[in-house]
CSV table of C-alpha atoms and ligand atoms in Angstrom, one decimal:
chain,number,residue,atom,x,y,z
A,1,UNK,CA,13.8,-69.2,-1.7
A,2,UNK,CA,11.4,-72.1,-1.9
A,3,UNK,CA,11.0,-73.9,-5.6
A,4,UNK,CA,7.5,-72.7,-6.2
A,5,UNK,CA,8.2,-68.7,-4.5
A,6,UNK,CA,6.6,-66.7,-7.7
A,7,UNK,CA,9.7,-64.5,-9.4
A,8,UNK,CA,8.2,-61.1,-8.2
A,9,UNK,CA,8.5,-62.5,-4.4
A,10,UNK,CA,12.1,-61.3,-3.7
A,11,UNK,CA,14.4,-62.0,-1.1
A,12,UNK,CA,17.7,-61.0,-2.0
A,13,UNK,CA,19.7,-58.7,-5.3
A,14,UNK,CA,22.7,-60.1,-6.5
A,15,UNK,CA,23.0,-62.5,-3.3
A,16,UNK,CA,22.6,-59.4,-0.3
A,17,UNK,CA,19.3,-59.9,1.4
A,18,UNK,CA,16.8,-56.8,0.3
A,19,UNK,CA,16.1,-56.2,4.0
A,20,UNK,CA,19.7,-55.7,4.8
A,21,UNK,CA,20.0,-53.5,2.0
A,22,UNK,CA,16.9,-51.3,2.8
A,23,UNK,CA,18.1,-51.4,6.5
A,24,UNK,CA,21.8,-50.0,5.6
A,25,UNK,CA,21.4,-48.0,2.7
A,26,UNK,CA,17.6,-46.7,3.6
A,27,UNK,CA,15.3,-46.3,1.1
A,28,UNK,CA,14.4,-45.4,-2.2
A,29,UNK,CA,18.0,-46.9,-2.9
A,30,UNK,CA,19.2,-48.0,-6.5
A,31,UNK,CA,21.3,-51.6,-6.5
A,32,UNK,CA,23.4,-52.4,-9.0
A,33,UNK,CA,24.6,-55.8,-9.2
A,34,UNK,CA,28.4,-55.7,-10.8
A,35,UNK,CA,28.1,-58.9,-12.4
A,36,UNK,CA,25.1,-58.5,-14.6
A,37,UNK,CA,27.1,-55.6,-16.1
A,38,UNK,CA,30.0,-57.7,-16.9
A,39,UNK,CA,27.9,-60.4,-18.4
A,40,UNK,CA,26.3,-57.8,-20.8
A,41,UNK,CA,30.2,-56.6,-21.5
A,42,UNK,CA,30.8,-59.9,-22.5
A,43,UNK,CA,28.0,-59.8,-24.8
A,44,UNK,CA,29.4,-57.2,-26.9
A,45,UNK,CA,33.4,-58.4,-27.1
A,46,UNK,CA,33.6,-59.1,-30.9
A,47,UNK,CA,33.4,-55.8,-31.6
A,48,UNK,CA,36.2,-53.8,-31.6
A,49,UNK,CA,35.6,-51.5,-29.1
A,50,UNK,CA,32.7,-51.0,-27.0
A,51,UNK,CA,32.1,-47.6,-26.2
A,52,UNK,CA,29.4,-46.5,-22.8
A,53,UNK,CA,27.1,-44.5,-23.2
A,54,UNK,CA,27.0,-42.9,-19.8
A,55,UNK,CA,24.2,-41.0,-20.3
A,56,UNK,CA,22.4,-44.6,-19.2
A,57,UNK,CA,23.9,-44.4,-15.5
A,58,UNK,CA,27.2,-42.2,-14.9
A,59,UNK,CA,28.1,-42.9,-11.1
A,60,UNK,CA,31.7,-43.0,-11.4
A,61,UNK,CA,31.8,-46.8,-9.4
A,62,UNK,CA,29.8,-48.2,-12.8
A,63,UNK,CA,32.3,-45.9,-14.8
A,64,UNK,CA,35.1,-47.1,-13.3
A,65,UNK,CA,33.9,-50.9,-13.4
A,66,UNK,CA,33.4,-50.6,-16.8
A,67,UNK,CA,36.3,-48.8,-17.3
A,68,UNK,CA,38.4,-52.0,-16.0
A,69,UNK,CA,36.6,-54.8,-18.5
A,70,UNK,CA,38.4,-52.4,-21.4
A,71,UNK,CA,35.0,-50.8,-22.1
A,72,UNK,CA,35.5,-47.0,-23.9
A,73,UNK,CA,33.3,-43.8,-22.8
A,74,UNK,CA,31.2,-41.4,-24.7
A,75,UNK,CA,30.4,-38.2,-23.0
A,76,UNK,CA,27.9,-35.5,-23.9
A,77,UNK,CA,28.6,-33.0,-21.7
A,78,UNK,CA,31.3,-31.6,-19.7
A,79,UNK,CA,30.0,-33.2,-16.1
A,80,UNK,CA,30.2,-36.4,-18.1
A,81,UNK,CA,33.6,-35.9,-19.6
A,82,UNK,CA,34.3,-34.8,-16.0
A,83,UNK,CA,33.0,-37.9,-14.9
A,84,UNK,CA,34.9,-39.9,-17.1
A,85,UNK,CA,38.1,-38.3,-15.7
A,86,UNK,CA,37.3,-39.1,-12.0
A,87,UNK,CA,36.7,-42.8,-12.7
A,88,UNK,CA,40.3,-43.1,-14.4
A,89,UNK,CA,40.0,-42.5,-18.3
A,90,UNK,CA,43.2,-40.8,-19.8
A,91,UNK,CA,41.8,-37.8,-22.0
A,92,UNK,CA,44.1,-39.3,-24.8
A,93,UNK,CA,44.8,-42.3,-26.4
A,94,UNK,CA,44.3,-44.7,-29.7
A,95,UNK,CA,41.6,-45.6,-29.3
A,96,UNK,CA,40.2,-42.7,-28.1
A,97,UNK,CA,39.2,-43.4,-24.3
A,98,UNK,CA,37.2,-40.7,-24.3
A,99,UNK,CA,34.6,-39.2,-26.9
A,100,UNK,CA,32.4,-36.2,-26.8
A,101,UNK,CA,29.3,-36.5,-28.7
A,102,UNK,CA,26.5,-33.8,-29.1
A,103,UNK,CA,24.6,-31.7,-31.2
A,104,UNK,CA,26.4,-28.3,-29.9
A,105,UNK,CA,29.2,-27.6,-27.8
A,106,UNK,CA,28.2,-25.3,-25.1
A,107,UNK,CA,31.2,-23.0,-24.5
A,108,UNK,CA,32.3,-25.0,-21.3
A,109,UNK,CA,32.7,-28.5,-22.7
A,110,UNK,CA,34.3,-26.4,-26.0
A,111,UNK,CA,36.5,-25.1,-23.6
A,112,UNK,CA,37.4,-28.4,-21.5
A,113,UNK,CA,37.6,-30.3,-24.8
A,114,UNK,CA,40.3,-28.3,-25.9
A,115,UNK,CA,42.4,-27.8,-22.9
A,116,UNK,CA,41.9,-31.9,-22.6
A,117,UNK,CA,42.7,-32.4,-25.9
A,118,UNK,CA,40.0,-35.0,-26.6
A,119,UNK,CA,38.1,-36.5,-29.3
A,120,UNK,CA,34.9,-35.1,-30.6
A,121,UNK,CA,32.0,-36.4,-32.8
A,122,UNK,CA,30.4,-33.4,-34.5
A,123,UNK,CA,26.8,-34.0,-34.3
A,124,UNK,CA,25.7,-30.5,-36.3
A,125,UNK,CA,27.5,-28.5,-39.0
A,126,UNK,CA,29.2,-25.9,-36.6
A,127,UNK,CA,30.4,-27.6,-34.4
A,128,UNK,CA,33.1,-28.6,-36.9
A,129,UNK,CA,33.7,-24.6,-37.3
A,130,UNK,CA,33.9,-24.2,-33.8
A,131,UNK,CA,36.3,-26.6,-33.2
A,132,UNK,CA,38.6,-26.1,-36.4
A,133,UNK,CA,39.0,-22.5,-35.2
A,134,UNK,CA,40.1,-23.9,-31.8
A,135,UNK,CA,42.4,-27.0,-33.3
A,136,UNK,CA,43.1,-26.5,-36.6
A,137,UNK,CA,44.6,-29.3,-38.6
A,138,UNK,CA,43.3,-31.7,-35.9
A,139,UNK,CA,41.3,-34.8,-36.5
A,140,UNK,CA,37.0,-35.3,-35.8
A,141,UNK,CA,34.4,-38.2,-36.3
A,142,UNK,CA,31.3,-37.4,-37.1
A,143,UNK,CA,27.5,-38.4,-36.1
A,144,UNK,CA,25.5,-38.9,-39.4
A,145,UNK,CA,21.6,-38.9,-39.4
A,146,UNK,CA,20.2,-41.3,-42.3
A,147,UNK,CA,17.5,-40.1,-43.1
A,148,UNK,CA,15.7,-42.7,-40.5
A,149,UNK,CA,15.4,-43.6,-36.7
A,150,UNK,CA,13.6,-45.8,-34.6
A,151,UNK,CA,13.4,-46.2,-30.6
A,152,UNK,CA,10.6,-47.5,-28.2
A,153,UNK,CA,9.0,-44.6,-28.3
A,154,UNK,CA,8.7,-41.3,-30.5
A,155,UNK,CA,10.8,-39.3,-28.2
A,156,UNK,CA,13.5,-42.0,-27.9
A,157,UNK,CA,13.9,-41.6,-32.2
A,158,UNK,CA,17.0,-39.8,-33.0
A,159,UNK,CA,17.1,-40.1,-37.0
A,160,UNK,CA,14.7,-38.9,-39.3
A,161,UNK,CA,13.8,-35.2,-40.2
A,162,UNK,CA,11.8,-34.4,-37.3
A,163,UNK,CA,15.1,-35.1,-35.2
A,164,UNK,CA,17.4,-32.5,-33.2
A,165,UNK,CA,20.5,-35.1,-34.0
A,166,UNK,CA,23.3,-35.7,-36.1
A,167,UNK,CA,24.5,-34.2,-39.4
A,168,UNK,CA,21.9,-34.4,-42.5
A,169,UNK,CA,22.9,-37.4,-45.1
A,170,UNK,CA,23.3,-35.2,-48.1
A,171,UNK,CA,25.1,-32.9,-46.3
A,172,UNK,CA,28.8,-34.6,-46.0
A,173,UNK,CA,29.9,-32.3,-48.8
A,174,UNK,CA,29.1,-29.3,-46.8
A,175,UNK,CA,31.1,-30.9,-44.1
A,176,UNK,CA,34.1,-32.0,-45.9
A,177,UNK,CA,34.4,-28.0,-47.3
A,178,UNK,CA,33.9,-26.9,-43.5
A,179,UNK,CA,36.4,-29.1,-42.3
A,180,UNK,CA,39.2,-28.7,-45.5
A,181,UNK,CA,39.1,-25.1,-44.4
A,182,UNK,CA,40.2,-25.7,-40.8
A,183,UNK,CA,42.9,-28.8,-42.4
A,184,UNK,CA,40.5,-31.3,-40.4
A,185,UNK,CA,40.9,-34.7,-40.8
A,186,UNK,CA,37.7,-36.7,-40.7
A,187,UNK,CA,38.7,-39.9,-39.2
A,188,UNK,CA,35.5,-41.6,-38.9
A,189,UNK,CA,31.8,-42.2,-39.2
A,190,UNK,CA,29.0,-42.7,-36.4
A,191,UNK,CA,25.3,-43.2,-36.7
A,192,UNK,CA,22.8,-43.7,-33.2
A,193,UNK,CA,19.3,-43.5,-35.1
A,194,UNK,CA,17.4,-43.9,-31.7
A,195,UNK,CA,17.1,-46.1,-28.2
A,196,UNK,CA,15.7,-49.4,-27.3
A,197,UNK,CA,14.7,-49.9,-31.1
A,198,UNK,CA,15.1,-53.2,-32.7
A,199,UNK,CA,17.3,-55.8,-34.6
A,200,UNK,CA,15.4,-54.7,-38.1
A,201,UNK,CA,15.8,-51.4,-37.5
A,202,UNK,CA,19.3,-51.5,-36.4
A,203,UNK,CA,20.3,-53.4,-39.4
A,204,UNK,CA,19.0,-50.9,-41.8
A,205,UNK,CA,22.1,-48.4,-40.4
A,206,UNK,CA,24.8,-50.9,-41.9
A,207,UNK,CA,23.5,-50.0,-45.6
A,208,UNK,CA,23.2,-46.1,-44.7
A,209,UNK,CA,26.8,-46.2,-43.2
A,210,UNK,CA,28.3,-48.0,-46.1
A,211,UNK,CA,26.9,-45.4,-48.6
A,212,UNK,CA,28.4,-42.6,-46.4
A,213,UNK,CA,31.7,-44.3,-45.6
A,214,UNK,CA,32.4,-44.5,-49.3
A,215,UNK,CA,32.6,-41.0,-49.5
A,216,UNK,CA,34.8,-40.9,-46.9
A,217,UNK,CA,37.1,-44.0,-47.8
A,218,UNK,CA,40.0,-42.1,-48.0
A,219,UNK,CA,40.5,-40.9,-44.5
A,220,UNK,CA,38.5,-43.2,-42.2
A,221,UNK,CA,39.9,-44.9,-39.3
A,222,UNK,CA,36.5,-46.1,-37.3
A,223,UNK,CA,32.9,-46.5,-38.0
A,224,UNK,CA,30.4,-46.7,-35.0
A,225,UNK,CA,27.0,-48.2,-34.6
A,226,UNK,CA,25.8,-46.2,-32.2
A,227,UNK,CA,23.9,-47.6,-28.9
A,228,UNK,CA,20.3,-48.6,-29.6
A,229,UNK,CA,20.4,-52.2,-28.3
A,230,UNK,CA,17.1,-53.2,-26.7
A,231,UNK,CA,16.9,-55.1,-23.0
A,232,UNK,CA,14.3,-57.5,-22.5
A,233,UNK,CA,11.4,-55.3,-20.0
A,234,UNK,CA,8.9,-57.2,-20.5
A,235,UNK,CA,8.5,-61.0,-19.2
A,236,UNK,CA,8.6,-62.2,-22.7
A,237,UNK,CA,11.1,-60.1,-24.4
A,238,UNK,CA,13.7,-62.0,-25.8
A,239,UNK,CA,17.5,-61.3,-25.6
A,240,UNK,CA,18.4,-59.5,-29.0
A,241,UNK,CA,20.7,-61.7,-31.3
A,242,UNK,CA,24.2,-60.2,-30.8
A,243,UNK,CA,26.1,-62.3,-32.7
A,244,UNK,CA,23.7,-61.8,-36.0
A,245,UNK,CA,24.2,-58.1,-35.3
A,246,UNK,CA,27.9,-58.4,-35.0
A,247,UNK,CA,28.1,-60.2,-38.3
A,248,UNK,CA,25.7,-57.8,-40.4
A,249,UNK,CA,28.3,-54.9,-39.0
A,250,UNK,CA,31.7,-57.0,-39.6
A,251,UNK,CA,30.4,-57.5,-43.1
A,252,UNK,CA,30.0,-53.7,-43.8
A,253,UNK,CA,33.4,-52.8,-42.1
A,254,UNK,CA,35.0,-55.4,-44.9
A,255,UNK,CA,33.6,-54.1,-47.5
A,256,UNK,CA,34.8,-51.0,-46.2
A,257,UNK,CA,38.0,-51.7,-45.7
A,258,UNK,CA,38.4,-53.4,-49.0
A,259,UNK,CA,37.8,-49.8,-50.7
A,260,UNK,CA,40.2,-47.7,-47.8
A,261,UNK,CA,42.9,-50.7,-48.1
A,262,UNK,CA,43.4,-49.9,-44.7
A,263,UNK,CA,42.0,-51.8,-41.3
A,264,UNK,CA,38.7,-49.8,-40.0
A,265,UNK,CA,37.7,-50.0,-36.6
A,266,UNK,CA,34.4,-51.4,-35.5
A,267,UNK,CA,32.9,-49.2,-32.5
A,268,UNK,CA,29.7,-50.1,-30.4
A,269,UNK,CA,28.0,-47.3,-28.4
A,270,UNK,CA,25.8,-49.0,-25.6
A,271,UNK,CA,24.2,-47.4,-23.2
A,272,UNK,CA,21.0,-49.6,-21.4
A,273,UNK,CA,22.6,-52.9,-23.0
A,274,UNK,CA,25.2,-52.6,-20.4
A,275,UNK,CA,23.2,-51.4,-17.1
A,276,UNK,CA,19.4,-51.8,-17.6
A,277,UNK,CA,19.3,-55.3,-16.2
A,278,UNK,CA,22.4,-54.4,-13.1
A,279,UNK,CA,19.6,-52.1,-11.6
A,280,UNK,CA,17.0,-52.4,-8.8
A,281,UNK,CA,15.4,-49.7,-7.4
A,282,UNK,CA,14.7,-50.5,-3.9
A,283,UNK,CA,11.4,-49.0,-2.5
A,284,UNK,CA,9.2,-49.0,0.5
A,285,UNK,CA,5.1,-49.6,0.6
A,286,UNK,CA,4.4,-47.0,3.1
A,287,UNK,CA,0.6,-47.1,1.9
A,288,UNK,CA,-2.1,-49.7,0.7
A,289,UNK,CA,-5.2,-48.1,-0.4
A,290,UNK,CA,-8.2,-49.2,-2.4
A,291,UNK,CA,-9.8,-46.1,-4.9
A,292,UNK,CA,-13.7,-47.2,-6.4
A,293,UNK,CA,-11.9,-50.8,-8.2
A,294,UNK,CA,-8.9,-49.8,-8.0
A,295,UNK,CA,-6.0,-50.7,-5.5
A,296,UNK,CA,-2.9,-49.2,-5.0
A,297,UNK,CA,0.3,-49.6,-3.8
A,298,UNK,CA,2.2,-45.8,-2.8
A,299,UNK,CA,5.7,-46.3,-2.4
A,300,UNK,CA,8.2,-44.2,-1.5
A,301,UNK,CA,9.9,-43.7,-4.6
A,302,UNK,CA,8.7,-41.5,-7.2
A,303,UNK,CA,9.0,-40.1,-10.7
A,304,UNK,CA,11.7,-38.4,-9.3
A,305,UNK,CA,13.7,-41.3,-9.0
A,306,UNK,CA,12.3,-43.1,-12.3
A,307,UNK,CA,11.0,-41.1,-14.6
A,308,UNK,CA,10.9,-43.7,-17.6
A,309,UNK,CA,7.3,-45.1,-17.0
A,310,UNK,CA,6.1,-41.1,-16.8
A,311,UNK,CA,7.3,-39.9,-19.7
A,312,UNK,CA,7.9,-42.7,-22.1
A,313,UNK,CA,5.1,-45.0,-20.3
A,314,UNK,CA,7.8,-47.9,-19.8
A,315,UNK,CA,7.4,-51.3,-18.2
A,316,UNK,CA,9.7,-51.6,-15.8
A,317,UNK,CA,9.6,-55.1,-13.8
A,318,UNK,CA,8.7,-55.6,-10.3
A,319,UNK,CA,8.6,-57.3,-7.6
A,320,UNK,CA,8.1,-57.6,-3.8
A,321,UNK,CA,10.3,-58.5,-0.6
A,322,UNK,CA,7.9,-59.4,2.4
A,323,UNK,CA,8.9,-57.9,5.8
A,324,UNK,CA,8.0,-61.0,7.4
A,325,UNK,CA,10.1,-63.1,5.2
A,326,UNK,CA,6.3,-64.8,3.6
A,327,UNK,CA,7.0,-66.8,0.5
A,328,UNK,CA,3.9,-66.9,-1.1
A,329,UNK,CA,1.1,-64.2,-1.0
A,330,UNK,CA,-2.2,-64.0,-2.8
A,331,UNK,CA,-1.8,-62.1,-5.9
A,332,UNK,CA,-3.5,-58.7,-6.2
A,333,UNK,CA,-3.9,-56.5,-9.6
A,334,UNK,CA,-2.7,-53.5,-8.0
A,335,UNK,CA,-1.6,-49.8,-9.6
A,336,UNK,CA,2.2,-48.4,-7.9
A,337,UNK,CA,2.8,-45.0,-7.6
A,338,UNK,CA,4.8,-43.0,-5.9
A,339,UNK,CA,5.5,-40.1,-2.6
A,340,UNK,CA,5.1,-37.1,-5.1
A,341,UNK,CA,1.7,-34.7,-5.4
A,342,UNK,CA,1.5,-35.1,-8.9
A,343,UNK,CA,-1.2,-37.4,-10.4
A,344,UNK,CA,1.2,-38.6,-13.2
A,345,UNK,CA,3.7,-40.3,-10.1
A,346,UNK,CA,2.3,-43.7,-11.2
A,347,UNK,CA,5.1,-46.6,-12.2
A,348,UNK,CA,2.3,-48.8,-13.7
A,349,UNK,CA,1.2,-46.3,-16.5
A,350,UNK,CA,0.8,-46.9,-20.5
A,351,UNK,CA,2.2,-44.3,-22.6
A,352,UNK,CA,-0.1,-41.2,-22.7
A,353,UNK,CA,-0.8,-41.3,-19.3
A,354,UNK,CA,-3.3,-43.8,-18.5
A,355,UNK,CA,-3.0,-45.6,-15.3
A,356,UNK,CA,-2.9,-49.4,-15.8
A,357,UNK,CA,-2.9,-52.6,-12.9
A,358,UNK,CA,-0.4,-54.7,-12.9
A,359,UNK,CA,-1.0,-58.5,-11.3
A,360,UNK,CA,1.6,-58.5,-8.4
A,361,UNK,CA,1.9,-60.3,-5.2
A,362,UNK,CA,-0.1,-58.8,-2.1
A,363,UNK,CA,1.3,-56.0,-0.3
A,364,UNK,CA,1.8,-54.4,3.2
A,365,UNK,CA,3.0,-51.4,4.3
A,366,UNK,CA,7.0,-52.2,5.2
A,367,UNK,CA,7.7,-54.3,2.4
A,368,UNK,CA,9.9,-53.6,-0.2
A,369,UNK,CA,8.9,-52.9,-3.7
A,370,UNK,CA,12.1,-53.6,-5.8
A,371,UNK,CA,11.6,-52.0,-9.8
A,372,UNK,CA,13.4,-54.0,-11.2
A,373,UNK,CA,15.3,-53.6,-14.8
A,374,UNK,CA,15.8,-49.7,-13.7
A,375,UNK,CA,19.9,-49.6,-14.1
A,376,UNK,CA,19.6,-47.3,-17.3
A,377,UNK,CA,18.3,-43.7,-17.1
A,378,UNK,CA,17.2,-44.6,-13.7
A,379,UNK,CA,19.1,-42.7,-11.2
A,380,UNK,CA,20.4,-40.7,-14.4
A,381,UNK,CA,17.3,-38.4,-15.2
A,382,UNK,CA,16.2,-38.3,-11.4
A,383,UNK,CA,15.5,-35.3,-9.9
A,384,UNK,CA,14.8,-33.2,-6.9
A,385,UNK,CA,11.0,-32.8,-7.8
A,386,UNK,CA,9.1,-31.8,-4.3
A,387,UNK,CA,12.5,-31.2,-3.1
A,388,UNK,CA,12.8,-35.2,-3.0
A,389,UNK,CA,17.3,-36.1,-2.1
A,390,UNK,CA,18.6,-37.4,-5.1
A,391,UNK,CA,18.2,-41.6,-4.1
A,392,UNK,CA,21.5,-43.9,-2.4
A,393,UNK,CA,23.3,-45.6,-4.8
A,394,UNK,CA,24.9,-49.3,-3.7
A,395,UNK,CA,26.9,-51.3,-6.4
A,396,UNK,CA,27.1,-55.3,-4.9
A,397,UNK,CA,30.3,-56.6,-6.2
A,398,UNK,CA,30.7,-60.2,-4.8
A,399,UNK,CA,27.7,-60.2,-2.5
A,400,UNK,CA,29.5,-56.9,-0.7
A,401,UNK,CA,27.6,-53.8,-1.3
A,402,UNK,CA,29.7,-50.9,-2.0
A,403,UNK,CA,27.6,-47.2,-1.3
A,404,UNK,CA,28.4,-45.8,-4.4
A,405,UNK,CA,26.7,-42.3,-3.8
A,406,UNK,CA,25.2,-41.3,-0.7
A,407,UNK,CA,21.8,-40.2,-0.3
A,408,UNK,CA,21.5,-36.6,-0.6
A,409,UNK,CA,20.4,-34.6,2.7
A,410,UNK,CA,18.5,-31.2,3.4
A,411,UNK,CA,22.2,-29.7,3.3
A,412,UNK,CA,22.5,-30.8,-0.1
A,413,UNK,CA,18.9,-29.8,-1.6
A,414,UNK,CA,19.4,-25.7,-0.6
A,415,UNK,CA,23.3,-25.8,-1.6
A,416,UNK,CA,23.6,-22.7,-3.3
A,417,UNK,CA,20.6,-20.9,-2.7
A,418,UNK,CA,20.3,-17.6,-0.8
A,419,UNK,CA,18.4,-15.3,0.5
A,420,UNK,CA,18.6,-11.4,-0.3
A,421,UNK,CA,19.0,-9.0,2.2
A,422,UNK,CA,16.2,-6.9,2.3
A,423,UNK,CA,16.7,-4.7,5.7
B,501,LLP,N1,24.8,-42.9,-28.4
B,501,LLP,C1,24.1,-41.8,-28.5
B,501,LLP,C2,24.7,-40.7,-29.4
B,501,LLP,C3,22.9,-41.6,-27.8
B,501,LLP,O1,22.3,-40.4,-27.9
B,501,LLP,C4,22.4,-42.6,-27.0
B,501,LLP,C5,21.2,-42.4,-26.2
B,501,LLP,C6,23.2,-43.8,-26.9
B,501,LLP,C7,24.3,-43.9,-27.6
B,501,LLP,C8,22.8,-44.9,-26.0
B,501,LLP,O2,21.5,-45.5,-26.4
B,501,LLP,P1,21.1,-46.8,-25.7
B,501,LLP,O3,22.1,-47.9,-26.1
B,501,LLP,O4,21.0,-46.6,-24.3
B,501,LLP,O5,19.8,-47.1,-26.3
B,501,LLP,N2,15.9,-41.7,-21.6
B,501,LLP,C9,15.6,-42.7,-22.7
B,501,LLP,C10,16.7,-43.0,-23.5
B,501,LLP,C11,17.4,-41.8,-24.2
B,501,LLP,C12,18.6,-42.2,-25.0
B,501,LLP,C13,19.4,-41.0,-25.4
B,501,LLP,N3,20.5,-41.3,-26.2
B,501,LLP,C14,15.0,-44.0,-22.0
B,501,LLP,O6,14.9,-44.0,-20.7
B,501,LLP,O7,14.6,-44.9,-22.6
């Protein structure tokens, strides 16, 4: 690439050329670049244990990578506890590899926690019930809501009153009855108030865990942070202050530990920290078209494939690969949207909907479009919308592209349907 080749003129991810990539793998294809997730793993190594949130992105190949840097899991279901099995985590161990957090057990993960014997974080009053029944005299964490939450948007804020999540502040009493009766031990505190929110906001959890914990001094092993962390979207979003974040946490734990007399372990639970950045989703321009003032760019991946700027309306980065290899082209304030017949399958949208223009580099039909920035809750909350196949997935460890999931064919979309017989 040439010294003055804007940013948003691409020519390769993580070293492969794009077109080699699109030509391969096919497109709408999601790229993750392995060593962007290590980098972020780095990030996060003073704390104790760093637990994934796989909920961001669960391919197996980014559970096993992360699985190999020492990095935890959290699962919240029992595909993802499955998951967390196929990429090579024990069910057992100190710490434990695995943890399954939610708001309810549905009676299959109740079931496969049990026969797995793993870890759970009780994220509502009954679920400590329902387990103590199952494994009395066994030990649980569990997921406390302050009283407060924050994320990038409203539906990304999990504390607060108006939230599904975690087990009211003032109701630990309640708890400790519930789990006395089943000889539970509670082993440890966790509080997630909401994702993407910021340093301030974060901070604010060290105070509400340290009131909680006290109550709890007696028996606690681990206290977790929860995920949260924000990734820089936008052009000038700065890189949040880990080591500032570390030190406000390290501080509580101390204090903590001071009134247990016993070491407490300091758990982080990222989810887009890790993979946000790793991702590119790999597109094609198939149409340029101009509506009244507007242009716009149809590519041919769709809110199927990313559904954050639809329903959150999130910035995602982007940028363009040439097919003829140009490296400059005029620049163009274009809207992108995507294959599906739905008027909200726009990438370049502002929360509530409204279609917005984004200054990018010209575009012709047979470039690439890369979104860039998409590695969390990308692929993860894609769906088969229009009967669209679930996108490729490629992981590029040392400039070699590893096809991590395949795309899904016809085959795949009718799997398990059937038609009655009516004659
Ligand atoms: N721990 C718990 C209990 C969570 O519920 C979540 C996210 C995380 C950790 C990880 O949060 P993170 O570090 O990724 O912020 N679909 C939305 C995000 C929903 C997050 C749900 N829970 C988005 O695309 O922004």
């Amino acid at each position: 690439m040439k010294a003055n080749t804007p940013p948003d003129l691409r020519t390769t991810i993580a070293g492969v050329p794009v077109r080699d990539l699109a030509d391969q793998f096919g497109t709408p294809t999601y790229v993750y670049d392995a060593a962007t997730i290590v980098e972020r793993i780095k990030d996060l190594k003073p704390f104790d244990a760093i637990r994934y949130a796989q909920k961001a992105n669960s391919n197996i190949a980014v559970l096993d990578l992360v699985r190999r840097h020492g990095v935890l899991v959290d699962a919240v279901s029992a595909g993802e506890i499955g998951r967390a099995l196929a990429a090579g985590y024990k069910p057992e161990g100190e710490p434990h590899p695995i943890v399954y957090t939610a708001d309810i057990f549905d009676r299959e993960s109740l079931d496969l926690v049990v026969e797995k014997g793993l870890h759970v974080n009780c994220g509502s009053p009954d679920m400590i019930d329902q387990y103590g029944e199952r494994v009395p005299g066994g030990s649980i964490t569990l997921r406390i809501n302050p009283g407060f939450g924050h994320g990038h948007s409203q539906k990304t804020n999990t504390g607060g009153e108006s939230s599904k999540h975690g087990i009211w502040h003032d109701q630990v009493d309640d708890c400790i009855a519930r789990a006395a009766k089943h000889g539970l031990k509670i082993s440890g505190l966790h509080m997630h108030i909401g994702s993407g929110t910021d340093l301030e906001h974060l901070s604010q959890v060290c105070g509400a865990m340290e009131r909680t914990a006290r109550v709890f001094a007696s028996t606690l092993d681990t206290i977790s942070a929860g995920g949260g962390l924000p990734t820089p979207y936008r052009p000038n979003d700065g890189r949040v202050d880990i080591g500032a974040y570390f030190q406000l946490w390290d501080a509580t734990r101390k204090r903590l530990e001071a009134v247990a007399g016993r070491p407490i372990r300091l758990e982080i639970e990222p989810g887009r920290y890790l993979v946000a950045e790793s991702g590119y989703l790999v597109s094609e321009v198939r149409a340029v078209k101009r509506m009244g003032g507007n242009t716009f760019y149809l590519v041919d991946a769709g809110f199927n494939n990313l559904a954050r700027p639809i329903l959150y309306g999130a910035y995602h980065p982007m940028s363009i690969a040439p097919a003829d290899g140009a490296t400059d082209r005029p620049r163009v304030s274009a809207a992108v949207g995507g294959p599906l017949c739905e008027s909200g399958d726009i990438f370049t949208q502002d929360e509530g909907g409204y279609v917005c223009t984004r200054d990018l580099p010209e575009a012709k039909v047979g470039d690439h479009l890369i979104i860039e920035c998409a590695g969390a809750y990308g692929f993860a909350m894609g769906s088969n919308y229009n009967s669209k196949p679930l996108a490729a997935e490629v992981l590029i460890h040392d400039g070699k592209p590893h096809l991590a999931r395949r795309r899904q064919t016809l085959e795949d979309l009718i799997r398990g349907e059937s038609i009655p017989k009516l004659d």
